[in-house]
Amino acid sequence: MKKIFLALPLVCLGQTLWAQDDAKLIEKAKKIHAKVFTLDTHADTPMRMVGKDFDISKDNSKDGKLPDSKIDFPRMKKGSVDGIFFAVYQGQGPRTPEANAKVQKMAMTILDSMYAQINRHPEMGKIVTTQEEALALEKAGKSSIFIGVENGYQIGNDLSYIQKFYDRGARYMTLCHSSNNDICDSSTDPKGPEFNGLSPFGEKVVAEMNRLGMMIDISHLSDSTVWDLIKLSKAPIVATHSDAYAVLDHPRNLNDDLLRAIAKKGGVVQLNLLSSYIKASPKNPEREAAVADIRKKYTSGGAMSDEQMKAMRTEMRELNKKFPVPLATVKDAIDHLDHFVKIMGVDHVGIGGDYDGGGYLADCFDIAEYPNLTIEMVRRGYTEKDLKKIWGENFFRVMKDVQKVGAKIRAGDMAMK
């Protein structure tokens, strides 16, 4: 009895010490998270802004109208997220002059809606284009909204739209989405490659983006397209929301050779938090067919109305109830980040959650729970210096490098004139 009596306190003592150590680690991680400038490089929240239900100034998870909503100013504040890139996104539709005109008009409508909503709440946040503006807002206790464009389909065949997007604040463009377009091949087009990389028009797009100092986003692109960009672009390239193929062999993810080449070119890869790119789910052909049908029904026509967007989200919610999928966890996600760091180095990685576009985890449902990511990184030995780089400094460095390349190109063009 004496031996048993002695053993029990020792076990309890060990558990208590472990709990105390974990509590200290969590406290340390939360302090670091609050201290560093935290930047997320990809969210699809603007799709909600065209509708009437979404209000960026309130927590939209509480009124029941938008149960899937992931981002707004109150939750950015709660999650100590200082800045975020909102993507002007539209799905791939017909490649005709009429369809191009339609999506171009809709892109400007999305931008108008973004500016209108955000400008109504200057006490909470503003649209910015530089790190310096964002840091000034952070000091003032306000949030920073950057702008990106997801799917170059939205420029049609008109290079001047790149300048138009840039002039309205966009600082990156994802060249394609889930299907091939007139610029390049996608990693997930069911028809396979069309150009085996960039099209001739796509090469002109790259030159124009380099000239403007606009970042080229390679998320969603086929491997051959990325290799073309590594060779052709005069500036570093970025993946604003991607994962590691070596951890999960999904066509949306980047293999080690590409990761090394992106880093060598000075670029960055930002960790995507969309569960199906992080961890494989059990095969369910019935669910996969249903998802494909919904996507075909709503996204194949390009621009979607507010009513279509609501209907699509409702159908997806019902589908998820019928065919629930086990979600990846924060630990699963940081496994991908660990791999990025192993292959590329800590100077070439970041976070781009893809929230409001499908991204979220079992233990990180919305942006208010982003401290959980930092807690896990601290658990794995990442230092405050590492976290400053991962949470923003790396991406800001590339932004500036791309802008410097653009300035040199423009200066050369002026000298030639």
Tab-separated table of C-alpha atoms in Angstrom:
chain	number	residue	atom	x	y	z
A	1	MET	CA	0.000	0.000	0.000
A	2	LYS	CA	2.843	2.326	0.801
A	3	LYS	CA	4.285	2.010	-2.721
A	4	ILE	CA	0.907	2.731	-4.301
A	5	PHE	CA	0.384	5.705	-1.991
A	6	LEU	CA	3.750	7.185	-3.009
A	7	ALA	CA	3.189	6.633	-6.726
A	8	LEU	CA	-0.101	8.520	-6.963
A	9	PRO	CA	1.184	11.936	-5.867
A	10	LEU	CA	4.122	11.579	-8.231
A	11	VAL	CA	1.803	11.000	-11.203
A	12	CYS	CA	-0.395	13.919	-10.177
A	13	LEU	CA	2.630	16.110	-9.632
A	14	GLY	CA	3.911	15.256	-13.117
A	15	GLN	CA	0.553	16.109	-14.667
A	16	THR	CA	0.402	19.377	-12.722
A	17	LEU	CA	3.874	20.405	-13.823
A	18	TRP	CA	3.030	19.524	-17.443
A	19	ALA	CA	-0.147	21.638	-17.242
A	20	GLN	CA	1.797	24.539	-15.728
A	21	ASP	CA	4.440	24.351	-18.444
A	22	ASP	CA	1.763	24.279	-21.148
A	23	ALA	CA	-0.037	27.247	-19.585
A	24	LYS	CA	3.223	29.213	-19.585
A	25	LEU	CA	3.868	28.294	-23.225
A	26	ILE	CA	0.352	29.389	-24.229
A	27	GLU	CA	0.737	32.671	-22.362
A	28	LYS	CA	4.101	33.258	-24.050
A	29	ALA	CA	2.665	32.468	-27.491
A	30	LYS	CA	-0.308	34.802	-27.017
A	31	LYS	CA	2.003	37.641	-26.007
A	32	ILE	CA	4.148	37.085	-29.109
A	33	HIS	CA	1.046	36.886	-31.306
A	34	ALA	CA	-0.236	40.194	-29.953
A	35	LYS	CA	3.185	41.833	-30.306
A	36	VAL	CA	4.156	40.940	-33.892
A	37	PHE	CA	2.389	42.376	-36.937
A	38	THR	CA	0.145	39.558	-38.144
A	39	LEU	CA	-0.704	39.470	-41.858
A	40	ASP	CA	-2.945	36.972	-43.636
A	41	THR	CA	-2.373	37.078	-47.389
A	42	HIS	CA	-5.594	35.606	-48.754
A	43	ALA	CA	-9.276	35.776	-47.822
A	44	ASP	CA	-12.417	35.745	-49.971
A	45	THR	CA	-14.533	37.999	-47.744
A	46	PRO	CA	-15.304	40.504	-50.565
A	47	MET	CA	-17.729	37.950	-52.049
A	48	ARG	CA	-19.906	38.621	-49.000
A	49	MET	CA	-19.653	42.401	-49.309
A	50	VAL	CA	-21.711	42.559	-52.483
A	51	GLY	CA	-24.702	41.268	-50.504
A	52	LYS	CA	-26.822	43.050	-47.910
A	53	ASP	CA	-26.437	40.654	-44.965
A	54	PHE	CA	-22.714	41.141	-44.292
A	55	ASP	CA	-21.454	44.013	-42.145
A	56	ILE	CA	-17.677	44.154	-41.633
A	57	SER	CA	-18.094	46.279	-38.488
A	58	LYS	CA	-19.889	43.553	-36.502
A	59	ASP	CA	-19.260	39.939	-35.561
A	60	ASN	CA	-21.276	38.213	-38.271
A	61	SER	CA	-21.116	34.837	-36.537
A	62	LYS	CA	-23.599	35.955	-33.886
A	63	ASP	CA	-26.773	36.941	-35.741
A	64	GLY	CA	-27.415	33.622	-37.479
A	65	LYS	CA	-27.653	35.056	-41.002
A	66	LEU	CA	-24.096	34.124	-41.985
A	67	PRO	CA	-23.132	31.038	-39.958
A	68	ASP	CA	-20.160	30.298	-42.223
A	69	SER	CA	-18.679	33.810	-42.021
A	70	LYS	CA	-15.049	33.797	-40.917
A	71	ILE	CA	-13.766	37.403	-40.980
A	72	ASP	CA	-14.841	40.886	-39.899
A	73	PHE	CA	-13.237	43.747	-37.979
A	74	PRO	CA	-14.307	42.562	-34.474
A	75	ARG	CA	-12.934	39.060	-35.057
A	76	MET	CA	-9.716	40.430	-36.576
A	77	LYS	CA	-9.291	42.383	-33.346
A	78	LYS	CA	-10.147	39.353	-31.186
A	79	GLY	CA	-7.633	37.208	-33.081
A	80	SER	CA	-4.946	39.935	-33.048
A	81	VAL	CA	-4.789	39.861	-36.846
A	82	ASP	CA	-3.474	43.259	-37.935
A	83	GLY	CA	-3.752	43.027	-41.715
A	84	ILE	CA	-5.333	40.875	-44.380
A	85	PHE	CA	-5.490	40.669	-48.168
A	86	PHE	CA	-9.076	40.598	-49.431
A	87	ALA	CA	-9.282	38.941	-52.844
A	88	VAL	CA	-11.504	40.159	-55.654
A	89	TYR	CA	-12.519	36.690	-56.836
A	90	GLN	CA	-14.740	35.330	-59.587
A	91	GLY	CA	-14.940	31.772	-60.857
A	92	GLN	CA	-13.913	30.823	-64.355
A	93	GLY	CA	-16.627	31.285	-66.951
A	94	PRO	CA	-16.885	31.414	-70.745
A	95	ARG	CA	-13.927	32.979	-72.542
A	96	THR	CA	-15.919	35.270	-74.810
A	97	PRO	CA	-15.998	39.067	-75.226
A	98	GLU	CA	-19.469	39.170	-73.642
A	99	ALA	CA	-18.417	37.088	-70.618
A	100	ASN	CA	-15.205	39.096	-70.219
A	101	ALA	CA	-17.186	42.341	-70.124
A	102	LYS	CA	-19.542	40.843	-67.533
A	103	VAL	CA	-16.811	39.731	-65.125
A	104	GLN	CA	-14.881	42.988	-65.553
A	105	LYS	CA	-17.980	44.937	-64.586
A	106	MET	CA	-18.577	42.653	-61.625
A	107	ALA	CA	-14.950	43.017	-60.471
A	108	MET	CA	-15.415	46.776	-60.268
A	109	THR	CA	-18.693	46.260	-58.403
A	110	ILE	CA	-16.901	44.073	-55.841
A	111	LEU	CA	-14.223	46.744	-55.410
A	112	ASP	CA	-16.868	49.449	-55.038
A	113	SER	CA	-18.595	47.369	-52.352
A	114	MET	CA	-15.319	46.817	-50.493
A	115	TYR	CA	-14.444	50.480	-50.437
A	116	ALA	CA	-17.978	51.489	-49.449
A	117	GLN	CA	-18.146	49.083	-46.500
A	118	ILE	CA	-14.654	49.703	-45.188
A	119	ASN	CA	-14.778	53.466	-45.645
A	120	ARG	CA	-17.920	53.573	-43.497
A	121	HIS	CA	-15.832	52.473	-40.506
A	122	PRO	CA	-12.557	54.463	-40.524
A	123	GLU	CA	-12.393	54.119	-36.747
A	124	MET	CA	-11.956	50.342	-37.203
A	125	GLY	CA	-9.798	49.943	-40.318
A	126	LYS	CA	-8.758	51.201	-43.732
A	127	ILE	CA	-7.686	49.973	-47.149
A	128	VAL	CA	-3.894	50.273	-47.515
A	129	THR	CA	-1.209	49.433	-50.077
A	130	THR	CA	2.061	49.543	-48.091
A	131	GLN	CA	3.644	48.090	-44.975
A	132	GLU	CA	4.223	51.581	-43.639
A	133	GLU	CA	0.522	52.435	-43.807
A	134	ALA	CA	-0.330	49.159	-42.106
A	135	LEU	CA	2.156	49.682	-39.271
A	136	ALA	CA	0.769	53.175	-38.655
A	137	LEU	CA	-2.743	51.751	-38.411
A	138	GLU	CA	-1.549	49.025	-36.052
A	139	LYS	CA	-0.176	51.695	-33.699
A	140	ALA	CA	-3.558	53.414	-33.844
A	141	GLY	CA	-5.314	50.156	-32.953
A	142	LYS	CA	-6.923	49.768	-36.383
A	143	SER	CA	-7.009	46.978	-38.966
A	144	SER	CA	-5.426	47.067	-42.432
A	145	ILE	CA	-7.108	45.710	-45.538
A	146	PHE	CA	-4.933	45.022	-48.583
A	147	ILE	CA	-6.383	44.037	-51.954
A	148	GLY	CA	-5.555	41.150	-54.282
A	149	VAL	CA	-7.228	39.799	-57.411
A	150	GLU	CA	-7.901	36.060	-57.641
A	151	ASN	CA	-8.270	34.703	-61.176
A	152	GLY	CA	-6.747	36.678	-64.027
A	153	TYR	CA	-9.866	35.752	-66.013
A	154	GLN	CA	-11.152	39.085	-64.725
A	155	ILE	CA	-8.853	41.065	-67.024
A	156	GLY	CA	-10.190	39.231	-70.075
A	157	ASN	CA	-7.806	39.885	-72.952
A	158	ASP	CA	-7.234	43.495	-71.950
A	159	LEU	CA	-3.837	44.261	-70.376
A	160	SER	CA	-5.061	47.712	-69.328
A	161	TYR	CA	-7.197	46.067	-66.639
A	162	ILE	CA	-4.039	45.156	-64.731
A	163	GLN	CA	-3.311	48.873	-64.395
A	164	LYS	CA	-6.954	49.516	-63.450
A	165	PHE	CA	-6.787	46.939	-60.667
A	166	TYR	CA	-3.435	48.313	-59.493
A	167	ASP	CA	-4.777	51.870	-59.432
A	168	ARG	CA	-7.642	50.693	-57.233
A	169	GLY	CA	-5.227	49.186	-54.712
A	170	ALA	CA	-4.617	45.608	-55.871
A	171	ARG	CA	-1.061	44.499	-55.151
A	172	TYR	CA	-1.202	40.919	-56.407
A	173	MET	CA	-3.095	38.875	-58.957
A	174	THR	CA	-3.581	35.093	-58.944
A	175	LEU	CA	-3.222	34.274	-62.640
A	176	CYS	CA	-5.934	31.586	-62.773
A	177	HIS	CA	-8.247	29.578	-60.543
A	178	SER	CA	-9.615	26.038	-60.829
A	179	SER	CA	-9.714	26.031	-64.648
A	180	ASN	CA	-7.457	27.141	-67.479
A	181	ASN	CA	-7.968	30.659	-68.787
A	182	ASP	CA	-6.455	32.854	-71.513
A	183	ILE	CA	-3.354	33.482	-69.365
A	184	CYS	CA	-2.238	30.012	-68.289
A	185	ASP	CA	-2.994	26.459	-67.224
A	186	SER	CA	-4.574	25.633	-63.876
A	187	SER	CA	-3.439	22.816	-61.585
A	188	THR	CA	-6.966	21.407	-61.400
A	189	ASP	CA	-8.589	21.793	-64.822
A	190	PRO	CA	-10.262	18.422	-65.528
A	191	LYS	CA	-9.467	18.839	-69.234
A	192	GLY	CA	-5.737	18.992	-68.530
A	193	PRO	CA	-3.179	21.487	-69.859
A	194	GLU	CA	-3.999	23.833	-72.711
A	195	PHE	CA	-0.727	25.748	-73.119
A	196	ASN	CA	1.652	23.591	-71.060
A	197	GLY	CA	2.280	26.694	-68.978
A	198	LEU	CA	1.812	30.335	-69.891
A	199	SER	CA	0.018	31.377	-73.064
A	200	PRO	CA	1.552	34.075	-75.331
A	201	PHE	CA	-0.949	36.500	-73.783
A	202	GLY	CA	0.124	35.269	-70.328
A	203	GLU	CA	3.714	36.256	-71.102
A	204	LYS	CA	2.494	39.800	-71.777
A	205	VAL	CA	0.584	39.736	-68.483
A	206	VAL	CA	3.772	38.799	-66.620
A	207	ALA	CA	5.718	41.635	-68.262
A	208	GLU	CA	2.997	44.148	-67.370
A	209	MET	CA	2.752	42.985	-63.763
A	210	ASN	CA	6.547	43.200	-63.442
A	211	ARG	CA	6.430	46.728	-64.877
A	212	LEU	CA	3.779	47.872	-62.435
A	213	GLY	CA	5.403	46.219	-59.422
A	214	MET	CA	2.390	43.946	-58.881
A	215	MET	CA	3.033	40.555	-57.277
A	216	ILE	CA	2.361	37.423	-59.334
A	217	ASP	CA	0.451	34.848	-57.288
A	218	ILE	CA	1.035	31.234	-58.342
A	219	SER	CA	-1.611	29.578	-56.142
A	220	HIS	CA	-3.887	27.394	-58.311
A	221	LEU	CA	-1.380	27.344	-61.205
A	222	SER	CA	-0.113	24.170	-62.864
A	223	ASP	CA	3.486	23.145	-62.205
A	224	SER	CA	4.465	23.932	-65.800
A	225	THR	CA	3.012	27.432	-65.445
A	226	VAL	CA	4.996	28.025	-62.263
A	227	TRP	CA	8.194	26.869	-63.978
A	228	ASP	CA	7.487	29.317	-66.824
A	229	LEU	CA	7.089	32.115	-64.285
A	230	ILE	CA	10.288	31.200	-62.486
A	231	LYS	CA	12.105	31.579	-65.803
A	232	LEU	CA	10.239	34.600	-67.162
A	233	SER	CA	9.383	36.890	-64.246
A	234	LYS	CA	11.963	39.540	-63.439
A	235	ALA	CA	10.589	39.789	-59.898
A	236	PRO	CA	10.071	37.257	-57.089
A	237	ILE	CA	6.796	35.337	-57.191
A	238	VAL	CA	4.417	34.424	-54.360
A	239	ALA	CA	1.948	31.684	-53.481
A	240	THR	CA	-0.599	33.496	-51.329
A	241	HIS	CA	-2.423	30.321	-50.218
A	242	SER	CA	-0.792	26.946	-50.948
A	243	ASP	CA	0.406	23.797	-49.176
A	244	ALA	CA	3.146	21.175	-49.485
A	245	TYR	CA	2.811	18.310	-51.971
A	246	ALA	CA	5.303	16.203	-49.992
A	247	VAL	CA	2.901	16.240	-47.021
A	248	LEU	CA	-0.256	15.709	-49.099
A	249	ASP	CA	-0.098	14.856	-52.797
A	250	HIS	CA	-2.895	17.146	-53.954
A	251	PRO	CA	-2.498	18.854	-57.364
A	252	ARG	CA	-3.055	22.246	-55.684
A	253	ASN	CA	0.033	21.747	-53.535
A	254	LEU	CA	3.634	22.632	-54.409
A	255	ASN	CA	6.390	20.039	-54.752
A	256	ASP	CA	9.859	20.423	-53.237
A	257	ASP	CA	11.584	21.357	-56.508
A	258	LEU	CA	9.148	24.231	-56.983
A	259	LEU	CA	9.526	25.307	-53.348
A	260	ARG	CA	13.307	25.484	-53.716
A	261	ALA	CA	13.064	27.422	-56.980
A	262	ILE	CA	10.563	29.914	-55.530
A	263	ALA	CA	12.836	30.531	-52.545
A	264	LYS	CA	15.906	30.867	-54.767
A	265	LYS	CA	14.058	33.541	-56.748
A	266	GLY	CA	13.364	35.402	-53.496
A	267	GLY	CA	9.680	34.531	-53.223
A	268	VAL	CA	7.406	33.257	-50.476
A	269	VAL	CA	4.813	30.512	-50.008
A	270	GLN	CA	1.930	31.237	-47.636
A	271	LEU	CA	0.290	28.356	-45.752
A	272	ASN	CA	-3.281	27.588	-46.873
A	273	LEU	CA	-5.685	26.481	-44.130
A	274	LEU	CA	-8.199	24.739	-46.392
A	275	SER	CA	-8.624	21.306	-44.853
A	276	SER	CA	-8.700	19.191	-48.031
A	277	TYR	CA	-5.288	20.534	-49.106
A	278	ILE	CA	-3.807	19.734	-45.691
A	279	LYS	CA	-5.032	16.245	-44.846
A	280	ALA	CA	-6.626	13.551	-46.987
A	281	SER	CA	-10.244	12.678	-46.213
A	282	PRO	CA	-11.804	9.237	-46.718
A	283	LYS	CA	-12.952	8.807	-50.303
A	284	ASN	CA	-16.618	9.563	-50.809
A	285	PRO	CA	-17.542	9.467	-54.509
A	286	GLU	CA	-21.134	10.520	-53.803
A	287	ARG	CA	-20.009	13.666	-51.961
A	288	GLU	CA	-17.367	14.476	-54.567
A	289	ALA	CA	-19.921	14.211	-57.356
A	290	ALA	CA	-22.347	16.437	-55.452
A	291	VAL	CA	-19.652	19.079	-54.836
A	292	ALA	CA	-18.717	19.024	-58.522
A	293	ASP	CA	-22.358	19.522	-59.478
A	294	ILE	CA	-22.726	22.523	-57.160
A	295	ARG	CA	-19.546	24.133	-58.478
A	296	LYS	CA	-20.621	23.569	-62.066
A	297	LYS	CA	-24.071	24.964	-61.315
A	298	TYR	CA	-22.883	28.198	-59.711
A	299	THR	CA	-19.304	28.998	-60.751
A	300	SER	CA	-19.120	28.057	-64.421
A	301	GLY	CA	-20.792	31.305	-65.482
A	302	GLY	CA	-18.216	33.660	-64.011
A	303	ALA	CA	-19.810	36.498	-62.020
A	304	MET	CA	-22.406	35.407	-59.444
A	305	SER	CA	-25.267	37.498	-58.121
A	306	ASP	CA	-25.885	37.882	-54.390
A	307	GLU	CA	-28.826	35.484	-54.670
A	308	GLN	CA	-26.693	32.863	-56.434
A	309	MET	CA	-23.973	33.220	-53.799
A	310	LYS	CA	-26.485	32.677	-50.982
A	311	ALA	CA	-27.999	29.678	-52.758
A	312	MET	CA	-24.585	28.094	-53.332
A	313	ARG	CA	-23.570	28.528	-49.690
A	314	THR	CA	-26.890	27.053	-48.542
A	315	GLU	CA	-26.452	24.017	-50.777
A	316	MET	CA	-22.888	23.526	-49.544
A	317	ARG	CA	-24.030	23.684	-45.898
A	318	GLU	CA	-26.668	21.065	-46.554
A	319	LEU	CA	-24.133	18.926	-48.390
A	320	ASN	CA	-21.731	19.115	-45.452
A	321	LYS	CA	-24.497	17.996	-43.109
A	322	LYS	CA	-25.314	15.068	-45.358
A	323	PHE	CA	-21.695	14.098	-45.993
A	324	PRO	CA	-19.643	15.389	-43.022
A	325	VAL	CA	-15.895	15.467	-43.552
A	326	PRO	CA	-13.367	15.218	-40.688
A	327	LEU	CA	-11.421	18.468	-40.687
A	328	ALA	CA	-7.662	18.889	-40.468
A	329	THR	CA	-6.295	20.417	-37.267
A	330	VAL	CA	-3.843	23.203	-36.500
A	331	LYS	CA	-1.189	20.546	-35.912
A	332	ASP	CA	-1.829	19.094	-39.367
A	333	ALA	CA	-1.506	22.552	-40.908
A	334	ILE	CA	1.743	23.382	-39.125
A	335	ASP	CA	3.164	20.098	-40.438
A	336	HIS	CA	2.997	21.740	-43.885
A	337	LEU	CA	4.624	24.913	-42.586
A	338	ASP	CA	7.395	22.865	-40.979
A	339	HIS	CA	8.027	21.282	-44.359
A	340	PHE	CA	8.163	24.679	-46.071
A	341	VAL	CA	10.750	25.833	-43.547
A	342	LYS	CA	12.772	22.638	-43.976
A	343	ILE	CA	12.901	23.033	-47.766
A	344	MET	CA	12.876	26.827	-48.210
A	345	GLY	CA	14.075	28.335	-44.954
A	346	VAL	CA	12.122	30.476	-42.509
A	347	ASP	CA	12.611	33.606	-44.670
A	348	HIS	CA	10.288	32.302	-47.385
A	349	VAL	CA	7.081	31.252	-45.615
A	350	GLY	CA	3.925	32.853	-44.250
A	351	ILE	CA	0.179	32.406	-43.671
A	352	GLY	CA	-2.660	32.810	-46.190
A	353	GLY	CA	-5.679	31.069	-44.695
A	354	ASP	CA	-8.192	31.197	-47.590
A	355	TYR	CA	-10.948	31.957	-45.055
A	356	ASP	CA	-14.379	32.786	-46.472
A	357	GLY	CA	-13.169	30.788	-49.472
A	358	GLY	CA	-13.178	27.335	-47.886
A	359	GLY	CA	-10.325	27.614	-45.411
A	360	TYR	CA	-10.819	26.667	-41.756
A	361	LEU	CA	-9.716	23.932	-39.362
A	362	ALA	CA	-11.298	21.827	-36.628
A	363	ASP	CA	-9.623	23.977	-33.979
A	364	CYS	CA	-9.365	27.247	-35.931
A	365	PHE	CA	-12.876	27.965	-37.237
A	366	ASP	CA	-12.489	31.669	-37.898
A	367	ILE	CA	-9.890	34.419	-37.758
A	368	ALA	CA	-10.593	35.038	-34.070
A	369	GLU	CA	-8.860	31.710	-33.392
A	370	TYR	CA	-5.626	32.551	-35.247
A	371	PRO	CA	-3.629	32.661	-31.979
A	372	ASN	CA	-3.936	28.856	-32.010
A	373	LEU	CA	-1.547	28.822	-34.980
A	374	THR	CA	1.066	30.789	-33.066
A	375	ILE	CA	0.645	28.583	-30.002
A	376	GLU	CA	1.415	25.495	-32.077
A	377	MET	CA	4.409	27.158	-33.734
A	378	VAL	CA	5.828	28.151	-30.329
A	379	ARG	CA	5.285	24.561	-29.159
A	380	ARG	CA	7.484	23.451	-32.042
A	381	GLY	CA	10.286	25.826	-31.182
A	382	TYR	CA	9.656	28.805	-33.456
A	383	THR	CA	11.110	31.955	-31.893
A	384	GLU	CA	9.659	35.449	-31.751
A	385	LYS	CA	12.066	36.426	-34.544
A	386	ASP	CA	10.802	33.518	-36.660
A	387	LEU	CA	7.187	34.461	-36.003
A	388	LYS	CA	7.743	38.091	-37.007
A	389	LYS	CA	9.007	36.817	-40.353
A	390	ILE	CA	6.270	34.216	-40.827
A	391	TRP	CA	3.434	36.528	-39.796
A	392	GLY	CA	4.309	39.376	-42.122
A	393	GLU	CA	7.900	40.487	-42.589
A	394	ASN	CA	8.656	37.922	-45.298
A	395	PHE	CA	5.683	38.908	-47.431
A	396	PHE	CA	6.291	42.628	-46.952
A	397	ARG	CA	9.896	42.135	-48.053
A	398	VAL	CA	8.738	40.516	-51.285
A	399	MET	CA	6.178	43.290	-51.853
A	400	LYS	CA	8.981	45.824	-51.695
A	401	ASP	CA	11.312	43.750	-53.866
A	402	VAL	CA	8.630	43.467	-56.548
A	403	GLN	CA	8.001	47.192	-56.409
A	404	LYS	CA	11.733	47.890	-56.769
A	405	VAL	CA	11.843	45.713	-59.893
A	406	GLY	CA	8.884	47.621	-61.290
A	407	ALA	CA	10.541	50.963	-60.607
A	408	LYS	CA	13.704	49.844	-62.430
A	409	ILE	CA	11.720	48.635	-65.433
A	410	ARG	CA	9.763	51.886	-65.627
A	411	ALA	CA	12.943	53.926	-65.261
A	412	GLY	CA	14.506	51.938	-68.120
A	413	ASP	CA	11.445	52.513	-70.268
A	414	MET	CA	11.669	56.256	-69.624
A	415	ALA	CA	15.385	56.279	-70.467
A	416	MET	CA	14.670	54.539	-73.778
A	417	LYS	CA	12.132	57.225	-74.655
